[in-house]
Amino acid sequence: MGETIIPLADLRYHAAVPAIPARLEAPTGTLRDRLRRPLRDLRISVTDRCNFRCSYCMPKAVFDRDYQFLPQKSLLDFEEITRLARLFGAHGVHKLRLTGGEPLLRKGIEHLVAMLAEVRGADGQPLDITLTTNGSLLARKAHALKAAGLSRVTVSLDALDDGIFRTMNDVDFPVADVLAGIEAAQAAGLAPLKVNMVVQRGVNDHEAVTMARRFRGTGIVLRFIEYMDVGATNGWRMDQVLPSAELLRRLQAHWALEPLQPNANGETAERWRYRDGGGEIGLISSVTQAFCRDCNRARLSTEGKLFMCLFATQGHDLRALLRGGRSDDEISAALGALWAQRDDRYSELRSSGRAPHDGAERRVEMHYIGG
Ligand code: SF4
């Protein structure tokens, strides 16, 4: 594995408080950023804690027992999260993804789901609520989450081989318990159910065909994610990336696959299906086939900092507005102005060798804003 870099500046404490525009324009649901991209998807990190230490996200060398996680009082509470979700909804967001760290570690997460299920978008419809989890607590929580209003779930699973899985999560957690969580989610009716595998060359890439064989014909959509240079702690190197094109060739050596149309604009996964009816897979190729052109995602950190890109180096402090007595109209206008100024396209720049390196050491950590 590459050299581990200790974060020099902890981004959690550096974020500008957004200005309130002089004119408070009412949201129209048709907001666009500087690259004409709409705001459709809000990822909400509900905790910066996790019970795994995956080296590509929270390497143990950095996130050890001395690491200071955020104090409870600094986290957005459920009322604040729901208020922001409502304001984002009015601007056009129709999908909420709950993330972390590990979101199921957040106490009472079912109650938050139930509160968010009451929120309506600009079209008056309920928002689509989903969640990304490492599956470790899913067997216990699946039914309650479904009952609370969660529609579907994505489970991160990087290997089926128990030894490799335990090494990758770096806390010796057994793969059987995650598989039991996936079964419980299916039984609870959380669908479509997706499984995300981060593929690292020389670590778990040889498991890709085994994973495909395991989930073919189950109705579960397996997505393969290229290993990314997120944050500043995972020591990423390009030679550890297995390009999706190469992975696809490996799968096609076993099964005939054909491309599918995206479900919606801005979808991160390139969809493929087995010709023999064995279901669908996805390829998420941020490194070799950047998809910034349609990126309609904003990210909210655990304590209310808004980030416009997974590779951002600067956040916007919405909590200061929430706890500073600002009205809905003021916060909504500030959100609109922030999105309208957005021009992030890190992966696209990286792919063309023009990635902004200055501040790279301060790139936000994935466990803090969710993948
Ligand atoms: S690199 Fe940033 S702008 Fe590009 S797709 Fe990812 S989050 Fe969106």
Short mmCIF file of C-alpha atoms and ligand atoms in Angstrom, two decimals:
data_model
loop_
_atom_site.label_atom_id
_atom_site.label_comp_id
_atom_site.label_asym_id
_atom_site.label_seq_id
_atom_site.Cartn_x
_atom_site.Cartn_y
_atom_site.Cartn_z
CA MET A 1 0.00 0.00 0.00
CA GLY A 2 1.20 3.64 -0.61
CA GLU A 3 2.66 5.96 1.99
CA THR A 4 0.06 7.18 4.53
CA ILE A 5 -0.21 10.98 4.79
CA ILE A 6 -1.36 12.42 8.13
CA PRO A 7 -3.87 15.28 7.52
CA LEU A 8 -2.05 18.56 8.16
CA ALA A 9 -5.11 20.78 8.48
CA ASP A 10 -8.33 19.33 9.79
CA LEU A 11 -10.91 20.69 7.40
CA ARG A 12 -13.69 20.26 9.88
CA TYR A 13 -12.85 23.58 11.44
CA HIS A 14 -12.43 25.63 8.24
CA ALA A 15 -15.57 26.71 6.43
CA ALA A 16 -16.85 30.09 5.37
CA VAL A 17 -20.26 31.22 6.60
CA PRO A 18 -22.31 31.83 3.43
CA ALA A 19 -23.41 35.36 2.69
CA ILE A 20 -27.14 36.08 2.62
CA PRO A 21 -28.01 37.61 -0.78
CA ALA A 22 -29.51 41.11 -0.68
CA ARG A 23 -32.52 39.84 -2.67
CA LEU A 24 -34.21 36.78 -1.18
CA GLU A 25 -35.48 35.03 -4.31
CA ALA A 26 -38.00 32.24 -3.74
CA PRO A 27 -36.77 28.78 -4.83
CA THR A 28 -38.13 27.59 -8.17
CA GLY A 29 -36.82 24.03 -8.23
CA THR A 30 -34.92 24.79 -11.43
CA LEU A 31 -31.62 25.94 -9.97
CA ARG A 32 -28.51 25.45 -12.17
CA ASP A 33 -24.81 25.76 -11.40
CA ARG A 34 -22.20 27.43 -13.61
CA LEU A 35 -21.99 24.26 -15.76
CA ARG A 36 -25.81 24.24 -16.13
CA ARG A 37 -26.12 21.24 -13.79
CA PRO A 38 -29.30 21.01 -11.68
CA LEU A 39 -29.30 20.24 -7.92
CA ARG A 40 -30.99 16.87 -7.57
CA ASP A 41 -29.16 14.75 -5.03
CA LEU A 42 -28.19 15.60 -1.44
CA ARG A 43 -25.86 13.30 0.46
CA ILE A 44 -26.18 13.76 4.20
CA SER A 45 -23.46 12.48 6.49
CA VAL A 46 -25.11 11.76 9.85
CA THR A 47 -21.94 10.68 11.69
CA ASP A 48 -18.18 10.88 11.16
CA ARG A 49 -17.73 7.64 13.09
CA CYS A 50 -17.42 4.15 11.70
CA ASN A 51 -16.88 0.70 13.13
CA PHE A 52 -14.68 -0.26 10.16
CA ARG A 53 -11.24 1.07 9.20
CA CYS A 54 -11.17 0.55 5.43
CA SER A 55 -7.73 1.70 4.29
CA TYR A 56 -9.07 3.63 1.28
CA CYS A 57 -11.35 5.72 3.50
CA MET A 58 -10.38 5.64 7.21
CA PRO A 59 -6.89 4.15 7.52
CA LYS A 60 -6.23 2.96 11.05
CA ALA A 61 -2.88 4.75 11.13
CA VAL A 62 -4.76 8.07 11.05
CA PHE A 63 -8.11 7.24 12.57
CA ASP A 64 -6.67 5.48 15.61
CA ARG A 65 -7.86 5.42 19.21
CA ASP A 66 -6.52 8.97 19.75
CA TYR A 67 -8.46 10.42 16.84
CA GLN A 68 -10.89 13.08 18.02
CA PHE A 69 -14.30 12.47 16.46
CA LEU A 70 -16.86 15.27 16.46
CA PRO A 71 -18.57 15.95 19.79
CA GLN A 72 -22.32 15.21 19.81
CA LYS A 73 -23.32 18.84 20.30
CA SER A 74 -21.57 19.90 17.11
CA LEU A 75 -23.60 17.46 15.00
CA LEU A 76 -26.71 18.68 13.24
CA ASP A 77 -29.72 17.35 15.12
CA PHE A 78 -32.62 15.68 13.32
CA GLU A 79 -34.70 18.86 13.25
CA GLU A 80 -31.85 20.79 11.63
CA ILE A 81 -31.20 18.04 9.06
CA THR A 82 -34.91 17.88 8.22
CA ARG A 83 -35.16 21.67 7.91
CA LEU A 84 -32.23 21.72 5.48
CA ALA A 85 -33.69 18.78 3.52
CA ARG A 86 -36.91 20.76 3.11
CA LEU A 87 -35.02 23.82 1.84
CA PHE A 88 -32.94 21.72 -0.57
CA GLY A 89 -36.14 19.99 -1.71
CA ALA A 90 -37.61 23.33 -2.71
CA HIS A 91 -34.52 23.95 -4.84
CA GLY A 92 -35.03 20.74 -6.81
CA VAL A 93 -33.44 17.99 -4.72
CA HIS A 94 -35.50 14.81 -4.99
CA LYS A 95 -33.08 12.22 -3.65
CA LEU A 96 -31.54 12.08 -0.17
CA ARG A 97 -28.72 9.63 0.57
CA LEU A 98 -27.89 9.09 4.24
CA THR A 99 -24.21 8.32 4.71
CA GLY A 100 -21.38 8.69 7.19
CA GLY A 101 -18.97 7.23 8.45
CA GLU A 102 -21.41 4.42 9.16
CA PRO A 103 -24.92 5.97 9.31
CA LEU A 104 -26.45 3.09 11.28
CA LEU A 105 -24.21 4.06 14.21
CA ARG A 106 -26.22 7.30 14.59
CA LYS A 107 -28.63 6.74 17.47
CA GLY A 108 -32.32 6.91 16.44
CA ILE A 109 -31.54 6.97 12.68
CA GLU A 110 -35.02 5.47 12.09
CA HIS A 111 -36.58 8.59 13.58
CA LEU A 112 -34.62 10.77 11.20
CA VAL A 113 -35.81 8.65 8.27
CA ALA A 114 -39.41 9.04 9.46
CA MET A 115 -38.98 12.85 9.70
CA LEU A 116 -37.43 13.02 6.22
CA ALA A 117 -40.25 10.89 4.82
CA GLU A 118 -42.59 13.83 5.55
CA VAL A 119 -40.56 16.25 3.43
CA ARG A 120 -41.85 17.18 -0.02
CA GLY A 121 -39.85 18.28 -3.07
CA ALA A 122 -40.50 21.20 -5.42
CA ASP A 123 -42.97 18.95 -7.28
CA GLY A 124 -44.90 18.23 -4.05
CA GLN A 125 -43.75 14.61 -4.08
CA PRO A 126 -41.98 12.79 -1.20
CA LEU A 127 -38.21 12.65 -1.60
CA ASP A 128 -36.52 9.37 -2.49
CA ILE A 129 -34.66 8.35 0.69
CA THR A 130 -31.78 5.91 0.45
CA LEU A 131 -28.82 4.99 2.63
CA THR A 132 -25.28 3.68 2.17
CA THR A 133 -24.03 1.33 4.88
CA ASN A 134 -21.24 -1.16 5.51
CA GLY A 135 -23.98 -3.62 6.44
CA SER A 136 -22.56 -4.48 9.85
CA LEU A 137 -25.77 -3.41 11.69
CA LEU A 138 -28.25 -3.93 8.86
CA ALA A 139 -29.60 -7.29 10.00
CA ARG A 140 -30.83 -5.60 13.19
CA LYS A 141 -32.17 -2.42 11.59
CA ALA A 142 -33.53 -3.28 8.13
CA HIS A 143 -37.18 -3.72 9.07
CA ALA A 144 -37.35 -0.61 11.26
CA LEU A 145 -35.73 1.49 8.52
CA LYS A 146 -38.20 0.23 5.95
CA ALA A 147 -41.12 0.90 8.28
CA ALA A 148 -39.81 4.43 8.88
CA GLY A 149 -39.88 5.22 5.17
CA LEU A 150 -36.51 4.19 3.75
CA SER A 151 -37.06 3.00 0.17
CA ARG A 152 -33.77 1.33 -0.63
CA VAL A 153 -30.23 0.70 0.56
CA THR A 154 -26.71 0.36 -0.81
CA VAL A 155 -24.30 -1.96 1.00
CA SER A 156 -20.53 -1.58 0.70
CA LEU A 157 -18.92 -5.02 0.37
CA ASP A 158 -15.38 -5.32 -0.99
CA ALA A 159 -14.85 -9.09 -0.93
CA LEU A 160 -16.54 -12.45 -0.25
CA ASP A 161 -13.38 -14.15 0.90
CA ASP A 162 -13.58 -13.78 4.68
CA GLY A 163 -9.83 -13.28 5.11
CA ILE A 164 -9.61 -10.54 2.48
CA PHE A 165 -12.75 -8.87 3.81
CA ARG A 166 -11.44 -8.84 7.39
CA THR A 167 -8.12 -7.40 6.18
CA MET A 168 -9.82 -4.69 4.14
CA ASN A 169 -12.15 -3.53 6.94
CA ASP A 170 -9.15 -3.80 9.25
CA VAL A 171 -11.30 -4.58 12.31
CA ASP A 172 -11.56 -8.33 11.70
CA PHE A 173 -15.31 -8.06 10.95
CA PRO A 174 -16.75 -11.27 9.41
CA VAL A 175 -18.25 -11.14 5.92
CA ALA A 176 -21.07 -13.49 7.01
CA ASP A 177 -22.64 -10.74 9.14
CA VAL A 178 -22.75 -8.32 6.19
CA LEU A 179 -24.32 -11.01 4.00
CA ALA A 180 -26.90 -11.57 6.75
CA GLY A 181 -27.60 -7.82 6.66
CA ILE A 182 -28.14 -7.95 2.90
CA GLU A 183 -30.57 -10.85 3.33
CA ALA A 184 -32.47 -8.93 6.02
CA ALA A 185 -32.71 -5.87 3.76
CA GLN A 186 -34.09 -8.01 0.94
CA ALA A 187 -36.58 -9.62 3.36
CA ALA A 188 -37.64 -6.16 4.55
CA GLY A 189 -38.38 -5.12 0.98
CA LEU A 190 -35.66 -2.47 0.66
CA ALA A 191 -35.32 -2.41 -3.12
CA PRO A 192 -33.65 -2.11 -5.49
CA LEU A 193 -30.76 -3.27 -3.33
CA LYS A 194 -27.29 -2.35 -4.50
CA VAL A 195 -23.90 -3.66 -3.43
CA ASN A 196 -20.83 -1.44 -3.95
CA MET A 197 -17.36 -2.97 -4.30
CA VAL A 198 -14.31 -0.68 -4.29
CA VAL A 199 -11.82 -2.49 -6.52
CA GLN A 200 -8.12 -2.13 -5.76
CA ARG A 201 -5.56 -3.74 -8.04
CA GLY A 202 -3.48 -6.27 -6.11
CA VAL A 203 -5.82 -6.18 -3.10
CA ASN A 204 -9.26 -7.49 -4.09
CA ASP A 205 -9.54 -7.20 -7.89
CA HIS A 206 -9.30 -10.99 -8.22
CA GLU A 207 -12.56 -11.19 -6.20
CA ALA A 208 -14.58 -9.29 -8.83
CA VAL A 209 -15.68 -12.35 -10.81
CA THR A 210 -16.53 -14.22 -7.57
CA MET A 211 -18.67 -11.30 -6.44
CA ALA A 212 -20.41 -11.17 -9.82
CA ARG A 213 -21.13 -14.90 -9.64
CA ARG A 214 -22.54 -14.51 -6.09
CA PHE A 215 -25.00 -11.72 -6.93
CA ARG A 216 -26.06 -12.78 -10.45
CA GLY A 217 -29.71 -13.80 -10.52
CA THR A 218 -30.46 -12.35 -7.06
CA GLY A 219 -32.02 -9.08 -8.14
CA ILE A 220 -29.18 -7.25 -6.37
CA VAL A 221 -27.27 -4.75 -8.52
CA LEU A 222 -23.51 -5.13 -7.98
CA ARG A 223 -21.49 -1.99 -8.74
CA PHE A 224 -17.73 -1.91 -9.15
CA ILE A 225 -16.09 1.36 -8.05
CA GLU A 226 -12.67 2.45 -9.26
CA TYR A 227 -10.40 3.21 -6.31
CA MET A 228 -10.27 6.98 -5.90
CA ASP A 229 -7.86 9.57 -4.49
CA VAL A 230 -10.41 10.85 -2.01
CA GLY A 231 -9.23 12.81 1.02
CA ALA A 232 -5.58 13.06 1.96
CA THR A 233 -4.94 9.93 4.01
CA ASN A 234 -5.25 6.82 1.82
CA GLY A 235 -1.92 7.12 -0.03
CA TRP A 236 -3.65 6.62 -3.40
CA ARG A 237 -1.59 5.72 -6.47
CA MET A 238 -2.84 5.33 -10.05
CA ASP A 239 -1.23 1.87 -10.38
CA GLN A 240 -3.64 0.62 -7.71
CA VAL A 241 -6.61 1.51 -9.91
CA LEU A 242 -8.18 -1.24 -12.02
CA PRO A 243 -9.84 0.65 -14.89
CA SER A 244 -13.48 -0.33 -15.38
CA ALA A 245 -12.80 -1.19 -19.03
CA GLU A 246 -10.35 -3.90 -17.89
CA LEU A 247 -12.75 -5.14 -15.24
CA LEU A 248 -15.54 -5.36 -17.81
CA ARG A 249 -13.31 -7.48 -20.06
CA ARG A 250 -12.72 -9.88 -17.16
CA LEU A 251 -16.48 -10.25 -16.64
CA GLN A 252 -17.15 -10.63 -20.35
CA ALA A 253 -14.75 -13.59 -20.38
CA HIS A 254 -17.44 -15.34 -18.29
CA TRP A 255 -20.75 -13.78 -19.33
CA ALA A 256 -22.23 -11.88 -22.24
CA LEU A 257 -23.10 -8.33 -21.12
CA GLU A 258 -24.86 -5.49 -22.91
CA PRO A 259 -25.06 -1.77 -22.03
CA LEU A 260 -28.22 -0.22 -20.56
CA GLN A 261 -29.49 3.35 -20.61
CA PRO A 262 -28.98 5.39 -17.43
CA ASN A 263 -31.95 5.43 -15.04
CA ALA A 264 -31.62 9.20 -14.71
CA ASN A 265 -29.33 12.08 -15.61
CA GLY A 266 -26.40 12.33 -13.23
CA GLU A 267 -26.38 8.63 -12.42
CA THR A 268 -22.82 7.73 -11.37
CA ALA A 269 -22.91 4.10 -12.54
CA GLU A 270 -22.63 2.94 -16.13
CA ARG A 271 -25.23 0.16 -16.33
CA TRP A 272 -24.72 -3.25 -17.97
CA ARG A 273 -26.95 -6.34 -17.97
CA TYR A 274 -26.31 -10.03 -18.44
CA ARG A 275 -27.74 -11.14 -21.77
CA ASP A 276 -28.94 -14.37 -20.19
CA GLY A 277 -31.23 -12.50 -17.77
CA GLY A 278 -28.85 -12.77 -14.83
CA GLY A 279 -29.51 -9.16 -13.83
CA GLU A 280 -27.54 -5.95 -13.84
CA ILE A 281 -24.13 -4.61 -12.82
CA GLY A 282 -22.76 -1.07 -12.64
CA LEU A 283 -19.35 0.49 -13.26
CA ILE A 284 -18.48 3.69 -11.36
CA SER A 285 -15.40 5.02 -13.10
CA SER A 286 -14.54 8.37 -11.52
CA VAL A 287 -10.84 7.99 -12.39
CA THR A 288 -10.86 6.74 -15.99
CA GLN A 289 -14.28 7.94 -17.22
CA ALA A 290 -15.13 11.07 -15.20
CA PHE A 291 -18.83 11.95 -14.98
CA CYS A 292 -18.61 15.51 -13.67
CA ARG A 293 -20.59 16.83 -16.67
CA ASP A 294 -23.85 15.62 -15.12
CA CYS A 295 -22.91 15.80 -11.45
CA ASN A 296 -26.00 17.05 -9.61
CA ARG A 297 -24.83 16.12 -6.09
CA ALA A 298 -24.21 18.25 -3.03
CA ARG A 299 -22.84 16.90 0.26
CA LEU A 300 -23.67 17.89 3.79
CA SER A 301 -21.16 17.03 6.50
CA THR A 302 -22.13 15.75 9.92
CA GLU A 303 -22.00 19.17 11.48
CA GLY A 304 -23.61 21.08 8.65
CA LYS A 305 -20.84 22.06 6.24
CA LEU A 306 -21.92 22.03 2.60
CA PHE A 307 -19.45 20.63 0.06
CA MET A 308 -20.00 20.89 -3.69
CA CYS A 309 -17.69 18.02 -4.66
CA LEU A 310 -16.30 14.80 -3.17
CA PHE A 311 -12.81 16.24 -3.73
CA ALA A 312 -13.53 19.70 -2.33
CA THR A 313 -11.05 21.56 -0.14
CA GLN A 314 -13.52 24.14 1.14
CA GLY A 315 -16.94 23.86 2.82
CA HIS A 316 -19.77 26.31 3.55
CA ASP A 317 -21.02 26.53 7.12
CA LEU A 318 -24.80 26.12 7.04
CA ARG A 319 -24.97 25.30 10.75
CA ALA A 320 -23.91 28.86 11.54
CA LEU A 321 -26.97 30.06 9.62
CA LEU A 322 -29.26 27.51 11.29
CA ARG A 323 -28.04 28.31 14.79
CA GLY A 324 -27.59 32.01 14.00
CA GLY A 325 -31.35 32.59 13.80
CA ARG A 326 -31.53 32.97 10.04
CA SER A 327 -34.96 32.52 8.45
CA ASP A 328 -35.85 29.83 5.93
CA ASP A 329 -35.95 32.46 3.17
CA GLU A 330 -32.46 33.69 4.05
CA ILE A 331 -30.95 30.19 4.22
CA SER A 332 -32.74 29.15 1.05
CA ALA A 333 -31.42 32.19 -0.80
CA ALA A 334 -27.90 31.46 0.46
CA LEU A 335 -28.15 27.84 -0.77
CA GLY A 336 -29.32 29.03 -4.15
CA ALA A 337 -26.45 31.46 -4.45
CA LEU A 338 -23.89 28.81 -3.44
CA TRP A 339 -25.11 26.30 -6.00
CA ALA A 340 -25.30 28.94 -8.74
CA GLN A 341 -21.59 29.64 -8.17
CA ARG A 342 -20.58 25.98 -8.32
CA ASP A 343 -18.15 24.88 -11.05
CA ASP A 344 -16.50 21.80 -9.49
CA ARG A 345 -15.27 19.06 -11.85
CA TYR A 346 -12.28 17.56 -10.11
CA SER A 347 -12.39 14.11 -11.74
CA GLU A 348 -12.68 15.60 -15.21
CA LEU A 349 -9.62 17.74 -14.54
CA ARG A 350 -7.74 14.80 -13.05
CA SER A 351 -8.52 12.69 -16.15
CA SER A 352 -7.00 15.40 -18.36
CA GLY A 353 -3.95 15.72 -16.10
CA ARG A 354 -5.04 19.15 -14.84
CA ALA A 355 -6.16 18.15 -11.37
CA PRO A 356 -5.79 21.09 -8.98
CA HIS A 357 -3.01 19.90 -6.67
CA ASP A 358 -2.73 22.95 -4.50
CA GLY A 359 -4.61 22.19 -1.30
CA ALA A 360 -4.65 18.49 -2.12
CA GLU A 361 -3.49 17.84 1.42
CA ARG A 362 -6.67 19.52 2.58
CA ARG A 363 -9.09 17.54 0.43
CA VAL A 364 -12.10 16.65 2.55
CA GLU A 365 -12.14 13.11 3.96
CA MET A 366 -14.78 10.72 2.61
CA HIS A 367 -15.83 9.45 6.06
CA TYR A 368 -16.77 13.04 6.90
CA ILE A 369 -19.04 13.82 3.93
CA GLY A 370 -20.03 10.37 2.73
CA GLY A 371 -18.98 8.76 -0.59
S1 SF4 B 1 -15.42 14.85 -8.96
FE1 SF4 B 1 -16.80 16.28 -7.96
S2 SF4 B 1 -17.89 17.28 -9.64
FE2 SF4 B 1 -16.96 15.44 -10.46
S3 SF4 B 1 -18.55 13.87 -10.30
FE3 SF4 B 1 -17.29 13.72 -8.45
S4 SF4 B 1 -18.32 15.01 -6.95
FE4 SF4 B 1 -19.13 15.56 -8.96
#
